[in-house]
């Protein structure tokens, strides 16, 4: 385990009794409140002293309410130092009114408009969506990319059109770890890493593996390839709790990652678990 406090850049919190999350109905394990006290219990011996909240695929009519709710939580637990909110980037220039409103909240550091569930494999290349993404730097906001690996090729083309946007790829692009497949993810991830404005979040791997039977050896080739592509200076740790709870207790994921990077220097470990997160999401040092 890291011998210093880490930054968790991918924390979900929700209360289905307060706000509506349509997708939870199909995941019984997750279809209940997951709140700060649950997170504190789940992290166990792992020291977390800063957190970034990630939007939870809420009912799209309630995304501003989600930000307001998490802002209230941050007043209770000041470890919440960043929010990545939803915004309807597919509206193109009409998304700007929402970006302006979100950017007024100093906790909002970035935007995530989930693409993984879109049936159109080239959704990311729709002109209005690209314009919405291109608007983010005007409001000081970064972009979290949430896709399945089958959407990686179109994502590479989208990123090429947005050189001024700071991107981070969530869950290493969701390769098919459960099937032990590396291609075309391996080749396309390297293409994505060639853009200096793209970072990669080391998160969500256990959820893409066999939930009940995965081993550290199943994850190791994917971890190694991410480090090989992005180096330690553009890779950021994320817990993806409680979604990852479907496949692992929180400390088990940290232990697995820690063992996979056991040869790293102290500087590299601090970059992975802490320093890069503070830099990318512009958190208080």
Short mmCIF file of C-alpha atoms in Angstrom, two decimals:
data_model
loop_
_atom_site.label_atom_id
_atom_site.label_comp_id
_atom_site.label_asym_id
_atom_site.label_seq_id
_atom_site.Cartn_x
_atom_site.Cartn_y
_atom_site.Cartn_z
CA UNK A 1 0.00 0.00 0.00
CA UNK A 2 1.20 3.60 -0.56
CA UNK A 3 2.92 4.92 2.54
CA UNK A 4 1.46 8.42 2.00
CA UNK A 5 -2.09 9.83 1.68
CA UNK A 6 -3.48 9.44 -1.84
CA UNK A 7 -5.88 11.40 -4.02
CA UNK A 8 -8.88 9.45 -5.30
CA UNK A 9 -9.93 11.05 -8.59
CA UNK A 10 -12.94 8.85 -9.20
CA UNK A 11 -15.44 8.78 -6.34
CA UNK A 12 -19.15 8.25 -6.86
CA UNK A 13 -21.71 9.09 -4.20
CA UNK A 14 -25.44 8.77 -4.63
CA UNK A 15 -28.74 8.64 -2.80
CA UNK A 16 -31.56 7.21 -4.96
CA UNK A 17 -34.03 8.54 -2.42
CA UNK A 18 -32.87 12.09 -3.15
CA UNK A 19 -32.06 12.08 -6.87
CA UNK A 20 -32.87 9.71 -9.76
CA UNK A 21 -30.31 7.42 -11.40
CA UNK A 22 -32.16 5.34 -14.03
CA UNK A 23 -29.36 2.80 -14.57
CA UNK A 24 -29.28 1.67 -10.92
CA UNK A 25 -32.51 -0.29 -11.35
CA UNK A 26 -30.61 -2.94 -13.31
CA UNK A 27 -27.76 -3.29 -10.77
CA UNK A 28 -29.26 -4.49 -7.45
CA UNK A 29 -25.96 -4.37 -5.54
CA UNK A 30 -25.59 -0.67 -6.29
CA UNK A 31 -29.24 0.34 -6.08
CA UNK A 32 -29.09 1.85 -2.62
CA UNK A 33 -27.47 4.94 -1.06
CA UNK A 34 -23.68 5.03 -1.18
CA UNK A 35 -22.65 7.97 0.99
CA UNK A 36 -19.58 9.41 2.65
CA UNK A 37 -19.79 7.17 5.68
CA UNK A 38 -19.93 4.14 3.38
CA UNK A 39 -16.89 5.36 1.47
CA UNK A 40 -14.94 5.90 4.66
CA UNK A 41 -15.70 2.35 5.73
CA UNK A 42 -14.92 0.90 2.30
CA UNK A 43 -11.47 2.49 1.99
CA UNK A 44 -10.31 0.75 5.15
CA UNK A 45 -6.60 1.17 5.73
CA UNK A 46 -6.07 3.23 2.55
CA UNK A 47 -5.34 6.86 3.43
CA UNK A 48 -7.34 9.22 1.18
CA UNK A 49 -6.92 12.93 1.86
CA UNK A 50 -8.39 14.41 -1.34
CA UNK A 51 -11.29 13.28 -3.50
CA UNK A 52 -12.72 14.17 -6.89
CA UNK A 53 -16.42 13.38 -7.32
CA UNK A 54 -17.47 12.02 -10.72
CA UNK A 55 -20.99 12.53 -12.01
CA UNK A 56 -23.08 9.36 -11.63
CA UNK A 57 -25.08 9.17 -14.88
CA UNK A 58 -27.96 10.89 -13.15
CA UNK A 59 -31.27 11.70 -14.81
CA UNK A 60 -30.17 14.40 -17.23
CA UNK A 61 -32.74 16.85 -15.91
CA UNK A 62 -31.07 16.77 -12.49
CA UNK A 63 -27.38 17.35 -13.26
CA UNK A 64 -27.31 20.78 -11.65
CA UNK A 65 -29.02 19.36 -8.56
CA UNK A 66 -26.32 16.69 -8.36
CA UNK A 67 -23.62 19.37 -8.32
CA UNK A 68 -25.49 21.32 -5.64
CA UNK A 69 -25.85 18.17 -3.50
CA UNK A 70 -22.16 17.29 -3.76
CA UNK A 71 -21.21 20.88 -2.96
CA UNK A 72 -23.18 20.47 0.27
CA UNK A 73 -21.31 17.23 0.97
CA UNK A 74 -17.99 19.02 0.43
CA UNK A 75 -18.92 21.43 3.20
CA UNK A 76 -19.22 18.38 5.46
CA UNK A 77 -16.10 16.59 4.19
CA UNK A 78 -13.49 19.05 2.81
CA UNK A 79 -11.59 16.16 1.23
CA UNK A 80 -14.03 16.60 -1.68
CA UNK A 81 -11.98 19.17 -3.57
CA UNK A 82 -13.20 18.66 -7.11
CA UNK A 83 -16.34 17.79 -9.06
CA UNK A 84 -16.53 16.44 -12.60
CA UNK A 85 -20.08 17.26 -13.63
CA UNK A 86 -22.35 16.19 -16.45
CA UNK A 87 -23.13 18.67 -19.19
CA UNK A 88 -24.98 18.09 -22.49
CA UNK A 89 -21.99 18.69 -24.75
CA UNK A 90 -23.93 17.32 -27.73
CA UNK A 91 -25.83 20.64 -27.80
CA UNK A 92 -22.76 22.30 -29.31
CA UNK A 93 -22.73 26.05 -28.81
CA UNK A 94 -26.01 25.75 -26.87
CA UNK A 95 -24.10 23.83 -24.19
CA UNK A 96 -22.27 27.02 -23.26
CA UNK A 97 -25.07 28.30 -21.04
CA UNK A 98 -24.73 25.13 -18.93
CA UNK A 99 -20.93 25.30 -18.89
CA UNK A 100 -21.06 28.91 -17.74
CA UNK A 101 -23.41 28.03 -14.90
CA UNK A 102 -21.30 25.06 -13.79
CA UNK A 103 -18.05 27.02 -13.95
CA UNK A 104 -19.38 29.49 -11.38
CA UNK A 105 -18.93 26.74 -8.79
CA UNK A 106 -15.19 26.63 -7.93
CA UNK A 107 -15.42 22.92 -7.10
CA UNK A 108 -16.37 22.05 -10.68
CA UNK A 109 -13.11 21.18 -12.43
CA UNK A 110 -14.30 19.25 -15.45
CA UNK A 111 -17.13 17.75 -17.47
CA UNK A 112 -18.01 14.17 -18.29
CA UNK A 113 -20.63 13.42 -20.88
CA UNK A 114 -20.70 9.59 -20.92
CA UNK A 115 -20.46 8.19 -24.45
CA UNK A 116 -20.14 4.47 -23.72
CA UNK A 117 -23.89 3.80 -23.97
CA UNK A 118 -24.41 5.58 -27.29
CA UNK A 119 -25.39 3.15 -30.07
CA UNK A 120 -23.70 5.32 -32.71
CA UNK A 121 -20.00 4.29 -32.66
CA UNK A 122 -19.08 7.72 -34.01
CA UNK A 123 -21.17 9.76 -31.58
CA UNK A 124 -17.98 11.55 -30.47
CA UNK A 125 -17.49 12.83 -34.01
CA UNK A 126 -20.84 14.52 -34.37
CA UNK A 127 -20.07 18.18 -35.13
CA UNK A 128 -22.20 19.56 -32.31
CA UNK A 129 -20.57 17.24 -29.78
CA UNK A 130 -17.11 18.27 -30.95
CA UNK A 131 -18.07 21.95 -30.64
CA UNK A 132 -19.33 21.32 -27.13
CA UNK A 133 -16.03 19.72 -26.17
CA UNK A 134 -14.04 22.49 -27.85
CA UNK A 135 -15.86 25.04 -25.67
CA UNK A 136 -14.54 23.57 -22.39
CA UNK A 137 -11.27 25.56 -22.15
CA UNK A 138 -13.25 28.80 -22.37
CA UNK A 139 -14.65 27.93 -18.93
CA UNK A 140 -11.47 26.45 -17.44
CA UNK A 141 -12.88 22.91 -17.60
CA UNK A 142 -11.28 19.59 -18.49
CA UNK A 143 -12.98 16.60 -20.11
CA UNK A 144 -13.29 13.07 -18.72
CA UNK A 145 -13.75 10.53 -21.53
CA UNK A 146 -15.93 7.51 -20.65
CA UNK A 147 -16.11 5.00 -23.50
CA UNK A 148 -15.90 1.31 -24.29
CA UNK A 149 -12.84 0.17 -26.21
CA UNK A 150 -14.92 -0.23 -29.38
CA UNK A 151 -15.31 3.57 -29.39
CA UNK A 152 -11.59 4.28 -29.06
CA UNK A 153 -10.92 4.85 -32.76
CA UNK A 154 -13.55 7.58 -33.03
CA UNK A 155 -12.31 9.08 -29.75
CA UNK A 156 -8.81 9.42 -31.20
CA UNK A 157 -10.28 11.34 -34.14
CA UNK A 158 -12.32 13.55 -31.81
CA UNK A 159 -9.33 14.39 -29.63
CA UNK A 160 -7.37 15.37 -32.73
CA UNK A 161 -9.95 18.14 -33.30
CA UNK A 162 -9.61 19.48 -29.75
CA UNK A 163 -5.94 20.36 -29.17
CA UNK A 164 -6.74 22.95 -26.49
CA UNK A 165 -8.81 20.62 -24.29
CA UNK A 166 -7.29 18.76 -21.35
CA UNK A 167 -8.61 15.19 -21.57
CA UNK A 168 -8.43 12.24 -19.23
CA UNK A 169 -9.49 8.75 -20.32
CA UNK A 170 -11.53 7.06 -17.59
CA UNK A 171 -11.03 3.37 -16.79
CA UNK A 172 -8.19 3.07 -19.36
CA UNK A 173 -10.81 2.96 -22.12
CA UNK A 174 -12.60 -0.16 -20.81
CA UNK A 175 -10.75 -2.93 -22.65
CA UNK A 176 -12.21 -6.45 -22.65
CA UNK A 177 -10.19 -7.74 -19.72
CA UNK A 178 -12.80 -10.42 -19.04
CA UNK A 179 -11.95 -11.95 -22.44
CA UNK A 180 -8.17 -11.26 -22.12
CA UNK A 181 -8.29 -9.23 -25.34
CA UNK A 182 -5.58 -6.65 -25.99
CA UNK A 183 -6.25 -5.57 -29.58
CA UNK A 184 -7.31 -3.20 -30.99
CA UNK A 185 -7.27 -1.47 -27.58
CA UNK A 186 -3.50 -1.78 -27.24
CA UNK A 187 -2.78 -0.09 -30.59
CA UNK A 188 -5.46 2.57 -30.24
CA UNK A 189 -4.44 3.50 -26.69
CA UNK A 190 -0.93 4.19 -27.94
CA UNK A 191 -2.38 6.42 -30.65
CA UNK A 192 -4.38 8.32 -28.03
CA UNK A 193 -1.32 8.69 -25.80
CA UNK A 194 0.52 10.47 -28.63
CA UNK A 195 -1.60 13.55 -27.88
CA UNK A 196 0.18 15.45 -25.08
CA UNK A 197 -3.13 16.87 -23.81
CA UNK A 198 -4.49 13.39 -22.95
CA UNK A 199 -3.98 11.72 -19.57
CA UNK A 200 -5.19 8.29 -18.46
CA UNK A 201 -7.05 7.29 -15.30
CA UNK A 202 -5.95 3.98 -13.80
CA UNK A 203 -9.39 3.00 -12.61
CA UNK A 204 -12.21 0.57 -13.28
CA UNK A 205 -10.04 -2.35 -14.38
CA UNK A 206 -11.59 -4.84 -11.97
CA UNK A 207 -15.06 -4.03 -13.29
CA UNK A 208 -13.98 -4.96 -16.82
CA UNK A 209 -12.51 -8.27 -15.58
CA UNK A 210 -14.32 -11.39 -14.37
CA UNK A 211 -16.02 -9.96 -11.28
CA UNK A 212 -15.80 -13.16 -9.25
CA UNK A 213 -12.61 -14.78 -10.50
CA UNK A 214 -10.14 -12.11 -11.63
CA UNK A 215 -6.54 -12.28 -10.52
CA UNK A 216 -3.78 -9.63 -10.46
CA UNK A 217 -2.21 -11.46 -13.42
CA UNK A 218 -5.33 -10.71 -15.48
CA UNK A 219 -4.88 -6.96 -14.95
CA UNK A 220 -1.10 -6.75 -15.18
CA UNK A 221 -0.74 -6.59 -19.01
CA UNK A 222 -3.20 -3.71 -19.15
CA UNK A 223 -1.54 -1.80 -16.32
CA UNK A 224 1.86 -2.30 -17.91
CA UNK A 225 0.65 -1.05 -21.30
CA UNK A 226 -0.93 2.08 -19.83
CA UNK A 227 2.33 2.95 -18.08
CA UNK A 228 4.29 2.19 -21.23
CA UNK A 229 2.08 4.52 -23.28
CA UNK A 230 1.59 7.44 -20.89
CA UNK A 231 4.53 7.13 -18.51
CA UNK A 232 4.08 7.96 -14.85
CA UNK A 233 3.59 11.67 -15.56
CA UNK A 234 0.20 11.32 -17.29
CA UNK A 235 -1.39 8.46 -15.35
CA UNK A 236 -3.71 9.12 -12.40
CA UNK A 237 -5.17 6.76 -9.81
CA UNK A 238 -8.92 6.37 -9.40
CA UNK A 239 -10.91 4.13 -7.08
CA UNK A 240 -14.20 4.04 -9.04
CA UNK A 241 -16.07 3.28 -5.84
CA UNK A 242 -18.71 1.95 -5.46
CA UNK A 243 -18.99 0.71 -9.06
CA UNK A 244 -15.78 -1.29 -8.63
CA UNK A 245 -17.26 -2.84 -5.47
CA UNK A 246 -19.01 -5.26 -7.86
CA UNK A 247 -15.62 -6.90 -8.38
CA UNK A 248 -13.33 -5.96 -5.48
CA UNK A 249 -13.09 -4.43 -2.05
CA UNK A 250 -11.42 -1.02 -2.25
CA UNK A 251 -8.10 -2.02 -0.57
CA UNK A 252 -7.74 -5.02 -2.88
CA UNK A 253 -7.68 -2.79 -5.97
CA UNK A 254 -5.09 -0.49 -4.40
CA UNK A 255 -2.96 -3.46 -3.37
CA UNK A 256 -3.19 -4.97 -6.86
CA UNK A 257 -2.10 -1.74 -8.53
CA UNK A 258 0.64 -1.18 -5.97
CA UNK A 259 2.12 -4.62 -6.61
CA UNK A 260 1.95 -4.08 -10.38
CA UNK A 261 4.05 -0.90 -10.12
CA UNK A 262 6.37 -2.21 -7.40
CA UNK A 263 9.48 -1.24 -9.39
CA UNK A 264 8.51 2.42 -9.57
CA UNK A 265 10.48 5.13 -7.79
CA UNK A 266 9.04 7.15 -4.91
CA UNK A 267 8.59 10.11 -7.28
CA UNK A 268 6.71 7.95 -9.79
CA UNK A 269 4.45 6.50 -7.11
CA UNK A 270 3.62 9.96 -5.79
CA UNK A 271 2.88 11.08 -9.35
CA UNK A 272 0.50 8.17 -9.89
CA UNK A 273 -1.32 8.33 -6.59
CA UNK A 274 -1.20 12.04 -5.80
CA UNK A 275 0.76 14.70 -7.66
CA UNK A 276 -0.72 14.18 -11.14
CA UNK A 277 -4.24 14.35 -9.73
CA UNK A 278 -3.56 17.67 -8.04
CA UNK A 279 -2.08 19.05 -11.27
CA UNK A 280 -4.72 17.78 -13.69
CA UNK A 281 -7.79 18.69 -11.63
CA UNK A 282 -6.20 21.85 -10.22
CA UNK A 283 -6.72 20.87 -6.61
CA UNK A 284 -5.26 22.73 -3.63
CA UNK A 285 -1.69 21.49 -3.14
#
